[in-house]
């Protein structure tokens, strides 16, 4: 189910806050506020808005940049909705995005000690630039620990969750990623690691270069992967299996690109739910287990995908944000 703080239509909130909303929109927003928890939530956010209002009126905040952040990061926004917005409430929208970041606190970087940094992402995908030139895209609900500056002998990071690594080549210092169950070692390459602490399966998909994956409990249990390969580690039986990647759907959380070729509809829906952080409601009487899907989605909104699914199967799928 959707958390209350994600129930707000930020597009509408920006218009109401800036005074640009129509009477009908104001009425709609007031109806939303009728619920006690919604009203309390909006009061908290309004307090944050008041705290940052003065900053928007000074040179310290680049309103255009803030508006770019609104377009890129506001929860629940879609491209069509953004195009409908206009300059009249740019400042208010920029103010709201600052307040959202204060209120939701989606990304934290904490100094563990003098040399280590712990980066944690909650609601948003975040990019981390390391001092060796490597770049990490950290998925939602994930964390990574890394040194402020890599030592001369190696480059070691620890991951909980999912991340895509684009590693700068350095033959003198291998790049090593540790999860709870496996270790990934590379020199210079790009690959995706999915290793949530409570999951039975850890998965490594290689986009470029050569990657060595081994079990932490048994370093001799290892596989070497090339571009187009993946490794799956099962925490229950400690098996480590090398396979070929059948599609680039493992990157969908980052790219919003899907390609289904007679895939089971249940698996496709599960992936869409994971990528968009939603729950898709199956229509009563629709046997999702007996259906397959062949379709391509390229950076579409979740609303568009639901419309396509409804058209393909002649039913009425619904979704809720988590």
PDB file of C-alpha atoms in Angstrom:
ATOM      1  CA  UNK A   1       0.000   0.000   0.000  1.00  0.00           C
ATOM      2  CA  UNK A   2       1.048   3.556  -0.635  1.00  0.00           C
ATOM      3  CA  UNK A   3       2.589   5.421   2.273  1.00  0.00           C
ATOM      4  CA  UNK A   4       0.682   8.576   3.182  1.00  0.00           C
ATOM      5  CA  UNK A   5       3.580  10.865   2.366  1.00  0.00           C
ATOM      6  CA  UNK A   6       3.530   9.547  -1.209  1.00  0.00           C
ATOM      7  CA  UNK A   7      -0.214  10.126  -1.661  1.00  0.00           C
ATOM      8  CA  UNK A   8       0.256  13.804  -2.438  1.00  0.00           C
ATOM      9  CA  UNK A   9      -0.155  14.929  -6.025  1.00  0.00           C
ATOM     10  CA  UNK A  10       2.916  17.203  -6.095  1.00  0.00           C
ATOM     11  CA  UNK A  11       1.834  18.783  -9.371  1.00  0.00           C
ATOM     12  CA  UNK A  12      -1.412  19.890  -7.727  1.00  0.00           C
ATOM     13  CA  UNK A  13       0.338  20.836  -4.488  1.00  0.00           C
ATOM     14  CA  UNK A  14       2.669  23.175  -6.387  1.00  0.00           C
ATOM     15  CA  UNK A  15      -0.292  24.994  -7.964  1.00  0.00           C
ATOM     16  CA  UNK A  16      -2.163  25.269  -4.674  1.00  0.00           C
ATOM     17  CA  UNK A  17       0.901  26.502  -2.807  1.00  0.00           C
ATOM     18  CA  UNK A  18       1.661  29.123  -5.452  1.00  0.00           C
ATOM     19  CA  UNK A  19      -1.941  30.283  -5.824  1.00  0.00           C
ATOM     20  CA  UNK A  20      -2.145  29.113  -9.452  1.00  0.00           C
ATOM     21  CA  UNK A  21      -4.707  26.331  -8.838  1.00  0.00           C
ATOM     22  CA  UNK A  22      -8.277  26.542 -10.115  1.00  0.00           C
ATOM     23  CA  UNK A  23     -11.170  26.433  -7.666  1.00  0.00           C
ATOM     24  CA  UNK A  24     -11.846  22.795  -8.591  1.00  0.00           C
ATOM     25  CA  UNK A  25      -8.211  21.894  -7.933  1.00  0.00           C
ATOM     26  CA  UNK A  26      -8.334  23.679  -4.573  1.00  0.00           C
ATOM     27  CA  UNK A  27     -11.498  21.736  -3.720  1.00  0.00           C
ATOM     28  CA  UNK A  28      -9.831  18.457  -4.703  1.00  0.00           C
ATOM     29  CA  UNK A  29      -6.850  19.252  -2.511  1.00  0.00           C
ATOM     30  CA  UNK A  30      -9.096  20.196   0.410  1.00  0.00           C
ATOM     31  CA  UNK A  31     -10.861  16.842   0.087  1.00  0.00           C
ATOM     32  CA  UNK A  32      -7.494  15.138   0.338  1.00  0.00           C
ATOM     33  CA  UNK A  33      -6.783  17.160   3.488  1.00  0.00           C
ATOM     34  CA  UNK A  34      -9.996  15.993   5.157  1.00  0.00           C
ATOM     35  CA  UNK A  35      -8.224  12.880   6.410  1.00  0.00           C
ATOM     36  CA  UNK A  36      -6.490  13.566   9.722  1.00  0.00           C
ATOM     37  CA  UNK A  37      -3.203  11.922   8.783  1.00  0.00           C
ATOM     38  CA  UNK A  38      -3.128  13.766   5.434  1.00  0.00           C
ATOM     39  CA  UNK A  39      -3.667  17.114   7.143  1.00  0.00           C
ATOM     40  CA  UNK A  40      -0.922  16.424   9.666  1.00  0.00           C
ATOM     41  CA  UNK A  41       1.384  15.418   6.844  1.00  0.00           C
ATOM     42  CA  UNK A  42       0.730  18.595   4.865  1.00  0.00           C
ATOM     43  CA  UNK A  43       1.305  20.742   7.962  1.00  0.00           C
ATOM     44  CA  UNK A  44       4.748  19.180   8.368  1.00  0.00           C
ATOM     45  CA  UNK A  45       5.607  19.821   4.732  1.00  0.00           C
ATOM     46  CA  UNK A  46       4.232  23.384   4.878  1.00  0.00           C
ATOM     47  CA  UNK A  47       6.517  24.082   7.818  1.00  0.00           C
ATOM     48  CA  UNK A  48       9.461  22.889   5.745  1.00  0.00           C
ATOM     49  CA  UNK A  49       8.300  25.075   2.844  1.00  0.00           C
ATOM     50  CA  UNK A  50       8.262  28.111   5.076  1.00  0.00           C
ATOM     51  CA  UNK A  51      11.794  27.355   6.227  1.00  0.00           C
ATOM     52  CA  UNK A  52      13.169  27.288   2.691  1.00  0.00           C
ATOM     53  CA  UNK A  53      11.069  30.075   1.153  1.00  0.00           C
ATOM     54  CA  UNK A  54      13.643  32.730   2.037  1.00  0.00           C
ATOM     55  CA  UNK A  55      16.397  30.744   0.344  1.00  0.00           C
ATOM     56  CA  UNK A  56      14.504  30.736  -2.949  1.00  0.00           C
ATOM     57  CA  UNK A  57      14.349  34.518  -2.860  1.00  0.00           C
ATOM     58  CA  UNK A  58      18.107  34.822  -2.539  1.00  0.00           C
ATOM     59  CA  UNK A  59      20.971  34.090  -4.892  1.00  0.00           C
ATOM     60  CA  UNK A  60      21.890  30.986  -2.931  1.00  0.00           C
ATOM     61  CA  UNK A  61      19.334  28.816  -4.742  1.00  0.00           C
ATOM     62  CA  UNK A  62      19.338  28.350  -8.497  1.00  0.00           C
ATOM     63  CA  UNK A  63      15.606  28.166  -9.246  1.00  0.00           C
ATOM     64  CA  UNK A  64      16.166  26.770 -12.715  1.00  0.00           C
ATOM     65  CA  UNK A  65      18.309  23.995 -11.296  1.00  0.00           C
ATOM     66  CA  UNK A  66      15.734  23.353  -8.591  1.00  0.00           C
ATOM     67  CA  UNK A  67      13.045  23.097 -11.240  1.00  0.00           C
ATOM     68  CA  UNK A  68      15.195  20.553 -13.094  1.00  0.00           C
ATOM     69  CA  UNK A  69      15.264  18.602  -9.847  1.00  0.00           C
ATOM     70  CA  UNK A  70      11.476  18.808  -9.662  1.00  0.00           C
ATOM     71  CA  UNK A  71      11.196  17.303 -13.122  1.00  0.00           C
ATOM     72  CA  UNK A  72      13.739  14.594 -12.422  1.00  0.00           C
ATOM     73  CA  UNK A  73      13.057  13.639  -8.821  1.00  0.00           C
ATOM     74  CA  UNK A  74       9.524  14.496  -7.698  1.00  0.00           C
ATOM     75  CA  UNK A  75       7.779  11.273  -6.702  1.00  0.00           C
ATOM     76  CA  UNK A  76       4.903  10.313  -8.950  1.00  0.00           C
ATOM     77  CA  UNK A  77       5.533  12.925 -11.639  1.00  0.00           C
ATOM     78  CA  UNK A  78       5.381  11.928 -15.302  1.00  0.00           C
ATOM     79  CA  UNK A  79       6.629  13.657 -18.419  1.00  0.00           C
ATOM     80  CA  UNK A  80       3.197  14.623 -19.668  1.00  0.00           C
ATOM     81  CA  UNK A  81       2.309  16.183 -16.332  1.00  0.00           C
ATOM     82  CA  UNK A  82       5.543  18.127 -16.222  1.00  0.00           C
ATOM     83  CA  UNK A  83       4.952  19.613 -19.652  1.00  0.00           C
ATOM     84  CA  UNK A  84       1.631  20.980 -18.376  1.00  0.00           C
ATOM     85  CA  UNK A  85       3.354  22.992 -15.677  1.00  0.00           C
ATOM     86  CA  UNK A  86       4.251  26.603 -16.399  1.00  0.00           C
ATOM     87  CA  UNK A  87       6.601  29.277 -15.192  1.00  0.00           C
ATOM     88  CA  UNK A  88       4.003  30.930 -12.912  1.00  0.00           C
ATOM     89  CA  UNK A  89       4.758  28.519 -10.106  1.00  0.00           C
ATOM     90  CA  UNK A  90       8.349  27.521 -10.831  1.00  0.00           C
ATOM     91  CA  UNK A  91       9.542  29.110  -7.598  1.00  0.00           C
ATOM     92  CA  UNK A  92       6.876  27.328  -5.561  1.00  0.00           C
ATOM     93  CA  UNK A  93       7.651  24.011  -7.224  1.00  0.00           C
ATOM     94  CA  UNK A  94      11.353  24.505  -6.556  1.00  0.00           C
ATOM     95  CA  UNK A  95      10.485  25.270  -2.964  1.00  0.00           C
ATOM     96  CA  UNK A  96       8.461  22.098  -2.733  1.00  0.00           C
ATOM     97  CA  UNK A  97      11.285  19.910  -4.037  1.00  0.00           C
ATOM     98  CA  UNK A  98      13.621  21.333  -1.396  1.00  0.00           C
ATOM     99  CA  UNK A  99      11.014  20.578   1.266  1.00  0.00           C
ATOM    100  CA  UNK A 100      10.441  17.101  -0.099  1.00  0.00           C
ATOM    101  CA  UNK A 101      14.139  16.325   0.175  1.00  0.00           C
ATOM    102  CA  UNK A 102      14.136  17.600   3.763  1.00  0.00           C
ATOM    103  CA  UNK A 103      10.951  15.720   4.645  1.00  0.00           C
ATOM    104  CA  UNK A 104      11.666  12.380   2.978  1.00  0.00           C
ATOM    105  CA  UNK A 105      15.449  12.432   3.529  1.00  0.00           C
ATOM    106  CA  UNK A 106      15.911   9.829   0.763  1.00  0.00           C
ATOM    107  CA  UNK A 107      19.705   9.779   0.566  1.00  0.00           C
ATOM    108  CA  UNK A 108      22.220   9.900   3.350  1.00  0.00           C
ATOM    109  CA  UNK A 109      25.984   9.867   3.408  1.00  0.00           C
ATOM    110  CA  UNK A 110      27.387   9.174   6.847  1.00  0.00           C
ATOM    111  CA  UNK A 111      31.045   9.093   7.756  1.00  0.00           C
ATOM    112  CA  UNK A 112      31.570   5.744   9.513  1.00  0.00           C
ATOM    113  CA  UNK A 113      35.051   6.700  10.674  1.00  0.00           C
ATOM    114  CA  UNK A 114      37.880   8.892   9.397  1.00  0.00           C
ATOM    115  CA  UNK A 115      38.205   6.847   6.216  1.00  0.00           C
ATOM    116  CA  UNK A 116      34.842   5.160   5.431  1.00  0.00           C
ATOM    117  CA  UNK A 117      31.574   6.541   4.041  1.00  0.00           C
ATOM    118  CA  UNK A 118      28.186   4.787   4.253  1.00  0.00           C
ATOM    119  CA  UNK A 119      25.756   5.901   1.527  1.00  0.00           C
ATOM    120  CA  UNK A 120      22.108   4.880   1.917  1.00  0.00           C
ATOM    121  CA  UNK A 121      19.320   5.383  -0.624  1.00  0.00           C
ATOM    122  CA  UNK A 122      15.674   5.054   0.407  1.00  0.00           C
ATOM    123  CA  UNK A 123      13.169   6.338  -2.161  1.00  0.00           C
ATOM    124  CA  UNK A 124      15.337   7.417  -5.073  1.00  0.00           C
ATOM    125  CA  UNK A 125      18.074   6.049  -7.304  1.00  0.00           C
ATOM    126  CA  UNK A 126      21.291   7.872  -6.464  1.00  0.00           C
ATOM    127  CA  UNK A 127      24.631   8.266  -8.242  1.00  0.00           C
ATOM    128  CA  UNK A 128      27.922   8.064  -6.371  1.00  0.00           C
ATOM    129  CA  UNK A 129      31.193   9.292  -7.869  1.00  0.00           C
ATOM    130  CA  UNK A 130      34.258   7.635  -6.372  1.00  0.00           C
ATOM    131  CA  UNK A 131      37.643   9.309  -6.227  1.00  0.00           C
ATOM    132  CA  UNK A 132      39.166   6.795  -8.692  1.00  0.00           C
ATOM    133  CA  UNK A 133      36.766   7.842 -11.460  1.00  0.00           C
ATOM    134  CA  UNK A 134      34.347   4.949 -10.961  1.00  0.00           C
ATOM    135  CA  UNK A 135      30.612   5.663 -10.887  1.00  0.00           C
ATOM    136  CA  UNK A 136      27.973   3.728  -8.932  1.00  0.00           C
ATOM    137  CA  UNK A 137      24.216   3.967  -9.460  1.00  0.00           C
ATOM    138  CA  UNK A 138      22.583   2.888  -6.197  1.00  0.00           C
ATOM    139  CA  UNK A 139      19.041   1.501  -6.383  1.00  0.00           C
ATOM    140  CA  UNK A 140      16.284   2.315  -3.891  1.00  0.00           C
ATOM    141  CA  UNK A 141      16.468   0.748  -0.431  1.00  0.00           C
ATOM    142  CA  UNK A 142      20.162  -0.023  -0.868  1.00  0.00           C
ATOM    143  CA  UNK A 143      23.379   0.977   0.842  1.00  0.00           C
ATOM    144  CA  UNK A 144      27.072   0.895   0.064  1.00  0.00           C
ATOM    145  CA  UNK A 145      30.143   1.446   2.206  1.00  0.00           C
ATOM    146  CA  UNK A 146      33.311   2.738   0.574  1.00  0.00           C
ATOM    147  CA  UNK A 147      36.528   4.523   1.553  1.00  0.00           C
ATOM    148  CA  UNK A 148      36.939   8.254   1.066  1.00  0.00           C
ATOM    149  CA  UNK A 149      40.141   7.446  -0.764  1.00  0.00           C
ATOM    150  CA  UNK A 150      41.232   4.042  -2.044  1.00  0.00           C
ATOM    151  CA  UNK A 151      44.489   2.586  -0.754  1.00  0.00           C
ATOM    152  CA  UNK A 152      47.362   1.738  -3.063  1.00  0.00           C
ATOM    153  CA  UNK A 153      46.751  -2.016  -3.146  1.00  0.00           C
ATOM    154  CA  UNK A 154      43.021  -2.438  -3.812  1.00  0.00           C
ATOM    155  CA  UNK A 155      39.620  -0.808  -4.114  1.00  0.00           C
ATOM    156  CA  UNK A 156      37.094  -2.453  -1.780  1.00  0.00           C
ATOM    157  CA  UNK A 157      33.402  -1.572  -1.242  1.00  0.00           C
ATOM    158  CA  UNK A 158      30.553  -3.363   0.565  1.00  0.00           C
ATOM    159  CA  UNK A 159      27.028  -3.491  -0.889  1.00  0.00           C
ATOM    160  CA  UNK A 160      23.621  -4.282   0.577  1.00  0.00           C
ATOM    161  CA  UNK A 161      20.923  -4.144  -2.070  1.00  0.00           C
ATOM    162  CA  UNK A 162      21.344  -3.374  -5.757  1.00  0.00           C
ATOM    163  CA  UNK A 163      23.741  -1.182  -7.706  1.00  0.00           C
ATOM    164  CA  UNK A 164      25.226  -0.757 -11.170  1.00  0.00           C
ATOM    165  CA  UNK A 165      28.994  -0.305 -11.250  1.00  0.00           C
ATOM    166  CA  UNK A 166      30.936   1.465 -14.004  1.00  0.00           C
ATOM    167  CA  UNK A 167      34.494   0.861 -12.880  1.00  0.00           C
ATOM    168  CA  UNK A 168      37.503   2.894 -13.984  1.00  0.00           C
ATOM    169  CA  UNK A 169      40.324   0.654 -15.227  1.00  0.00           C
ATOM    170  CA  UNK A 170      43.301   0.278 -12.903  1.00  0.00           C
ATOM    171  CA  UNK A 171      45.362  -2.915 -13.303  1.00  0.00           C
ATOM    172  CA  UNK A 172      47.378  -2.150 -10.166  1.00  0.00           C
ATOM    173  CA  UNK A 173      44.257  -1.965  -7.984  1.00  0.00           C
ATOM    174  CA  UNK A 174      41.475  -4.513  -8.592  1.00  0.00           C
ATOM    175  CA  UNK A 175      37.989  -3.319  -7.694  1.00  0.00           C
ATOM    176  CA  UNK A 176      36.252  -5.622  -5.197  1.00  0.00           C
ATOM    177  CA  UNK A 177      32.588  -5.640  -4.175  1.00  0.00           C
ATOM    178  CA  UNK A 178      31.559  -7.629  -1.103  1.00  0.00           C
ATOM    179  CA  UNK A 179      27.931  -8.545  -0.348  1.00  0.00           C
ATOM    180  CA  UNK A 180      26.697 -10.723   2.509  1.00  0.00           C
ATOM    181  CA  UNK A 181      27.244 -13.848   0.424  1.00  0.00           C
ATOM    182  CA  UNK A 182      29.567 -13.219  -2.513  1.00  0.00           C
ATOM    183  CA  UNK A 183      32.601 -11.288  -3.694  1.00  0.00           C
ATOM    184  CA  UNK A 184      32.955  -9.652  -7.117  1.00  0.00           C
ATOM    185  CA  UNK A 185      36.425  -8.762  -8.404  1.00  0.00           C
ATOM    186  CA  UNK A 186      37.205  -6.708 -11.535  1.00  0.00           C
ATOM    187  CA  UNK A 187      39.824  -4.425 -13.055  1.00  0.00           C
ATOM    188  CA  UNK A 188      37.763  -2.143 -15.272  1.00  0.00           C
ATOM    189  CA  UNK A 189      34.263  -3.067 -16.386  1.00  0.00           C
ATOM    190  CA  UNK A 190      30.540  -2.449 -15.902  1.00  0.00           C
ATOM    191  CA  UNK A 191      28.157  -4.800 -14.165  1.00  0.00           C
ATOM    192  CA  UNK A 192      25.003  -4.970 -12.060  1.00  0.00           C
ATOM    193  CA  UNK A 193      24.837  -6.565  -8.611  1.00  0.00           C
ATOM    194  CA  UNK A 194      21.570  -7.510  -6.905  1.00  0.00           C
ATOM    195  CA  UNK A 195      22.194  -8.767  -3.388  1.00  0.00           C
ATOM    196  CA  UNK A 196      19.592  -7.756  -0.828  1.00  0.00           C
ATOM    197  CA  UNK A 197      20.401  -9.141   2.634  1.00  0.00           C
ATOM    198  CA  UNK A 198      17.084 -10.988   3.060  1.00  0.00           C
ATOM    199  CA  UNK A 199      17.062 -12.542  -0.442  1.00  0.00           C
ATOM    200  CA  UNK A 200      18.076 -16.142  -1.137  1.00  0.00           C
ATOM    201  CA  UNK A 201      19.549 -15.294  -4.531  1.00  0.00           C
ATOM    202  CA  UNK A 202      22.452 -12.938  -5.308  1.00  0.00           C
ATOM    203  CA  UNK A 203      22.835 -12.053  -8.981  1.00  0.00           C
ATOM    204  CA  UNK A 204      25.633 -10.442 -10.991  1.00  0.00           C
ATOM    205  CA  UNK A 205      25.017  -9.375 -14.619  1.00  0.00           C
ATOM    206  CA  UNK A 206      27.978  -8.228 -16.714  1.00  0.00           C
ATOM    207  CA  UNK A 207      27.589  -5.480 -19.318  1.00  0.00           C
ATOM    208  CA  UNK A 208      31.256  -5.156 -20.298  1.00  0.00           C
ATOM    209  CA  UNK A 209      34.661  -6.513 -19.351  1.00  0.00           C
ATOM    210  CA  UNK A 210      35.513  -9.574 -17.254  1.00  0.00           C
ATOM    211  CA  UNK A 211      34.174 -10.242 -13.755  1.00  0.00           C
ATOM    212  CA  UNK A 212      35.149 -12.900 -11.212  1.00  0.00           C
ATOM    213  CA  UNK A 213      32.432 -13.931  -8.746  1.00  0.00           C
ATOM    214  CA  UNK A 214      33.141 -16.159  -5.754  1.00  0.00           C
ATOM    215  CA  UNK A 215      31.426 -17.350  -2.589  1.00  0.00           C
ATOM    216  CA  UNK A 216      32.618 -15.568   0.554  1.00  0.00           C
ATOM    217  CA  UNK A 217      32.306 -18.791   2.552  1.00  0.00           C
ATOM    218  CA  UNK A 218      34.214 -20.796  -0.071  1.00  0.00           C
ATOM    219  CA  UNK A 219      36.554 -18.685  -2.257  1.00  0.00           C
ATOM    220  CA  UNK A 220      37.309 -21.737  -4.422  1.00  0.00           C
ATOM    221  CA  UNK A 221      33.667 -21.789  -5.507  1.00  0.00           C
ATOM    222  CA  UNK A 222      33.915 -19.163  -8.245  1.00  0.00           C
ATOM    223  CA  UNK A 223      33.020 -18.367 -11.850  1.00  0.00           C
ATOM    224  CA  UNK A 224      34.481 -15.986 -14.431  1.00  0.00           C
ATOM    225  CA  UNK A 225      31.980 -13.922 -16.406  1.00  0.00           C
ATOM    226  CA  UNK A 226      32.247 -12.053 -19.696  1.00  0.00           C
ATOM    227  CA  UNK A 227      29.873  -9.478 -21.174  1.00  0.00           C
ATOM    228  CA  UNK A 228      26.466 -11.108 -21.588  1.00  0.00           C
ATOM    229  CA  UNK A 229      27.001 -13.566 -18.717  1.00  0.00           C
ATOM    230  CA  UNK A 230      25.470 -13.631 -15.266  1.00  0.00           C
ATOM    231  CA  UNK A 231      26.141 -15.482 -12.034  1.00  0.00           C
ATOM    232  CA  UNK A 232      23.420 -16.599  -9.614  1.00  0.00           C
ATOM    233  CA  UNK A 233      24.360 -17.531  -6.050  1.00  0.00           C
ATOM    234  CA  UNK A 234      21.839 -19.454  -3.936  1.00  0.00           C
ATOM    235  CA  UNK A 235      22.274 -18.772  -0.218  1.00  0.00           C
ATOM    236  CA  UNK A 236      20.368 -21.931   0.732  1.00  0.00           C
ATOM    237  CA  UNK A 237      22.629 -24.507  -0.932  1.00  0.00           C
ATOM    238  CA  UNK A 238      25.617 -22.188  -1.648  1.00  0.00           C
ATOM    239  CA  UNK A 239      25.504 -23.066  -5.339  1.00  0.00           C
ATOM    240  CA  UNK A 240      27.050 -20.618  -7.797  1.00  0.00           C
ATOM    241  CA  UNK A 241      25.853 -20.965 -11.381  1.00  0.00           C
ATOM    242  CA  UNK A 242      26.994 -19.198 -14.551  1.00  0.00           C
ATOM    243  CA  UNK A 243      24.314 -18.438 -17.153  1.00  0.00           C
ATOM    244  CA  UNK A 244      23.797 -16.335 -20.261  1.00  0.00           C
ATOM    245  CA  UNK A 245      21.812 -13.131 -19.934  1.00  0.00           C
ATOM    246  CA  UNK A 246      18.548 -13.524 -21.856  1.00  0.00           C
ATOM    247  CA  UNK A 247      17.602  -9.823 -21.828  1.00  0.00           C
ATOM    248  CA  UNK A 248      18.646  -6.480 -20.406  1.00  0.00           C
ATOM    249  CA  UNK A 249      15.661  -6.416 -18.059  1.00  0.00           C
ATOM    250  CA  UNK A 250      18.076  -6.654 -15.125  1.00  0.00           C
ATOM    251  CA  UNK A 251      18.856  -2.992 -15.880  1.00  0.00           C
ATOM    252  CA  UNK A 252      15.217  -1.895 -15.973  1.00  0.00           C
ATOM    253  CA  UNK A 253      15.394  -0.377 -12.478  1.00  0.00           C
ATOM    254  CA  UNK A 254      17.958   2.079 -13.892  1.00  0.00           C
ATOM    255  CA  UNK A 255      16.849   2.464 -17.540  1.00  0.00           C
ATOM    256  CA  UNK A 256      13.050   1.942 -17.368  1.00  0.00           C
ATOM    257  CA  UNK A 257      13.451  -0.239 -20.461  1.00  0.00           C
ATOM    258  CA  UNK A 258      11.771  -3.662 -20.689  1.00  0.00           C
ATOM    259  CA  UNK A 259      11.736  -6.335 -23.374  1.00  0.00           C
ATOM    260  CA  UNK A 260       9.428  -9.304 -22.896  1.00  0.00           C
ATOM    261  CA  UNK A 261       9.445 -12.233 -25.333  1.00  0.00           C
ATOM    262  CA  UNK A 262       6.742 -14.710 -24.375  1.00  0.00           C
ATOM    263  CA  UNK A 263       7.694 -14.238 -20.736  1.00  0.00           C
ATOM    264  CA  UNK A 264       5.331 -15.308 -18.004  1.00  0.00           C
ATOM    265  CA  UNK A 265       3.010 -12.428 -17.201  1.00  0.00           C
ATOM    266  CA  UNK A 266       3.433 -13.039 -13.482  1.00  0.00           C
ATOM    267  CA  UNK A 267       7.201 -12.475 -13.783  1.00  0.00           C
ATOM    268  CA  UNK A 268       6.744  -9.400 -15.972  1.00  0.00           C
ATOM    269  CA  UNK A 269       4.309  -7.857 -13.493  1.00  0.00           C
ATOM    270  CA  UNK A 270       6.653  -8.621 -10.603  1.00  0.00           C
ATOM    271  CA  UNK A 271       9.496  -6.822 -12.415  1.00  0.00           C
ATOM    272  CA  UNK A 272       7.319  -3.819 -13.302  1.00  0.00           C
ATOM    273  CA  UNK A 273       6.202  -3.581  -9.670  1.00  0.00           C
ATOM    274  CA  UNK A 274       9.808  -3.663  -8.495  1.00  0.00           C
ATOM    275  CA  UNK A 275      11.055  -1.064 -10.978  1.00  0.00           C
ATOM    276  CA  UNK A 276       8.239   1.438 -10.418  1.00  0.00           C
ATOM    277  CA  UNK A 277       7.801   0.650  -6.707  1.00  0.00           C
ATOM    278  CA  UNK A 278       4.094  -0.093  -7.121  1.00  0.00           C
ATOM    279  CA  UNK A 279       1.602  -2.864  -6.438  1.00  0.00           C
ATOM    280  CA  UNK A 280      -0.428  -3.954  -9.470  1.00  0.00           C
ATOM    281  CA  UNK A 281      -3.883  -5.266  -8.645  1.00  0.00           C
ATOM    282  CA  UNK A 282      -4.969  -8.285 -10.690  1.00  0.00           C
ATOM    283  CA  UNK A 283      -8.592  -8.050 -11.903  1.00  0.00           C
ATOM    284  CA  UNK A 284     -10.983 -10.528 -10.336  1.00  0.00           C
ATOM    285  CA  UNK A 285     -11.429 -13.580 -12.542  1.00  0.00           C
ATOM    286  CA  UNK A 286      -8.289 -12.964 -14.607  1.00  0.00           C
ATOM    287  CA  UNK A 287      -5.953 -15.973 -14.567  1.00  0.00           C
ATOM    288  CA  UNK A 288      -2.572 -14.248 -14.655  1.00  0.00           C
ATOM    289  CA  UNK A 289      -0.697 -17.557 -14.263  1.00  0.00           C
ATOM    290  CA  UNK A 290      -1.828 -18.835 -17.676  1.00  0.00           C
ATOM    291  CA  UNK A 291      -0.807 -15.743 -19.649  1.00  0.00           C
ATOM    292  CA  UNK A 292       2.440 -14.701 -21.311  1.00  0.00           C
ATOM    293  CA  UNK A 293       3.575 -11.305 -22.616  1.00  0.00           C
ATOM    294  CA  UNK A 294       5.556 -10.177 -25.662  1.00  0.00           C
ATOM    295  CA  UNK A 295       6.016  -6.427 -25.559  1.00  0.00           C
ATOM    296  CA  UNK A 296       8.632  -3.688 -25.319  1.00  0.00           C
ATOM    297  CA  UNK A 297       8.450  -0.673 -23.017  1.00  0.00           C
ATOM    298  CA  UNK A 298      10.970   2.138 -23.469  1.00  0.00           C
ATOM    299  CA  UNK A 299      11.092   4.670 -20.628  1.00  0.00           C
ATOM    300  CA  UNK A 300       7.309   4.782 -20.328  1.00  0.00           C
ATOM    301  CA  UNK A 301       5.423   5.926 -17.254  1.00  0.00           C
ATOM    302  CA  UNK A 302       3.679   3.332 -15.114  1.00  0.00           C
ATOM    303  CA  UNK A 303       0.377   4.846 -16.237  1.00  0.00           C
ATOM    304  CA  UNK A 304       1.207   4.106 -19.877  1.00  0.00           C
ATOM    305  CA  UNK A 305       2.263   0.547 -19.071  1.00  0.00           C
ATOM    306  CA  UNK A 306      -1.007  -0.116 -17.252  1.00  0.00           C
ATOM    307  CA  UNK A 307      -2.949   1.205 -20.253  1.00  0.00           C
ATOM    308  CA  UNK A 308      -1.007  -1.128 -22.563  1.00  0.00           C
ATOM    309  CA  UNK A 309      -1.609  -4.124 -20.281  1.00  0.00           C
ATOM    310  CA  UNK A 310      -5.322  -3.348 -20.164  1.00  0.00           C
ATOM    311  CA  UNK A 311      -5.411  -3.191 -23.963  1.00  0.00           C
ATOM    312  CA  UNK A 312      -3.447  -6.432 -24.392  1.00  0.00           C
ATOM    313  CA  UNK A 313      -5.599  -8.522 -22.073  1.00  0.00           C
ATOM    314  CA  UNK A 314      -8.936  -6.723 -22.186  1.00  0.00           C
ATOM    315  CA  UNK A 315      -9.124  -6.288 -18.426  1.00  0.00           C
ATOM    316  CA  UNK A 316      -8.740  -3.456 -15.942  1.00  0.00           C
ATOM    317  CA  UNK A 317      -5.397  -3.564 -14.131  1.00  0.00           C
ATOM    318  CA  UNK A 318      -4.963  -0.974 -11.394  1.00  0.00           C
ATOM    319  CA  UNK A 319      -1.878   0.025  -9.432  1.00  0.00           C
ATOM    320  CA  UNK A 320      -0.933   1.683  -6.163  1.00  0.00           C
ATOM    321  CA  UNK A 321       2.385   3.290  -5.272  1.00  0.00           C
ATOM    322  CA  UNK A 322       4.262   1.703  -2.386  1.00  0.00           C
TER     323      UNK A 322
END
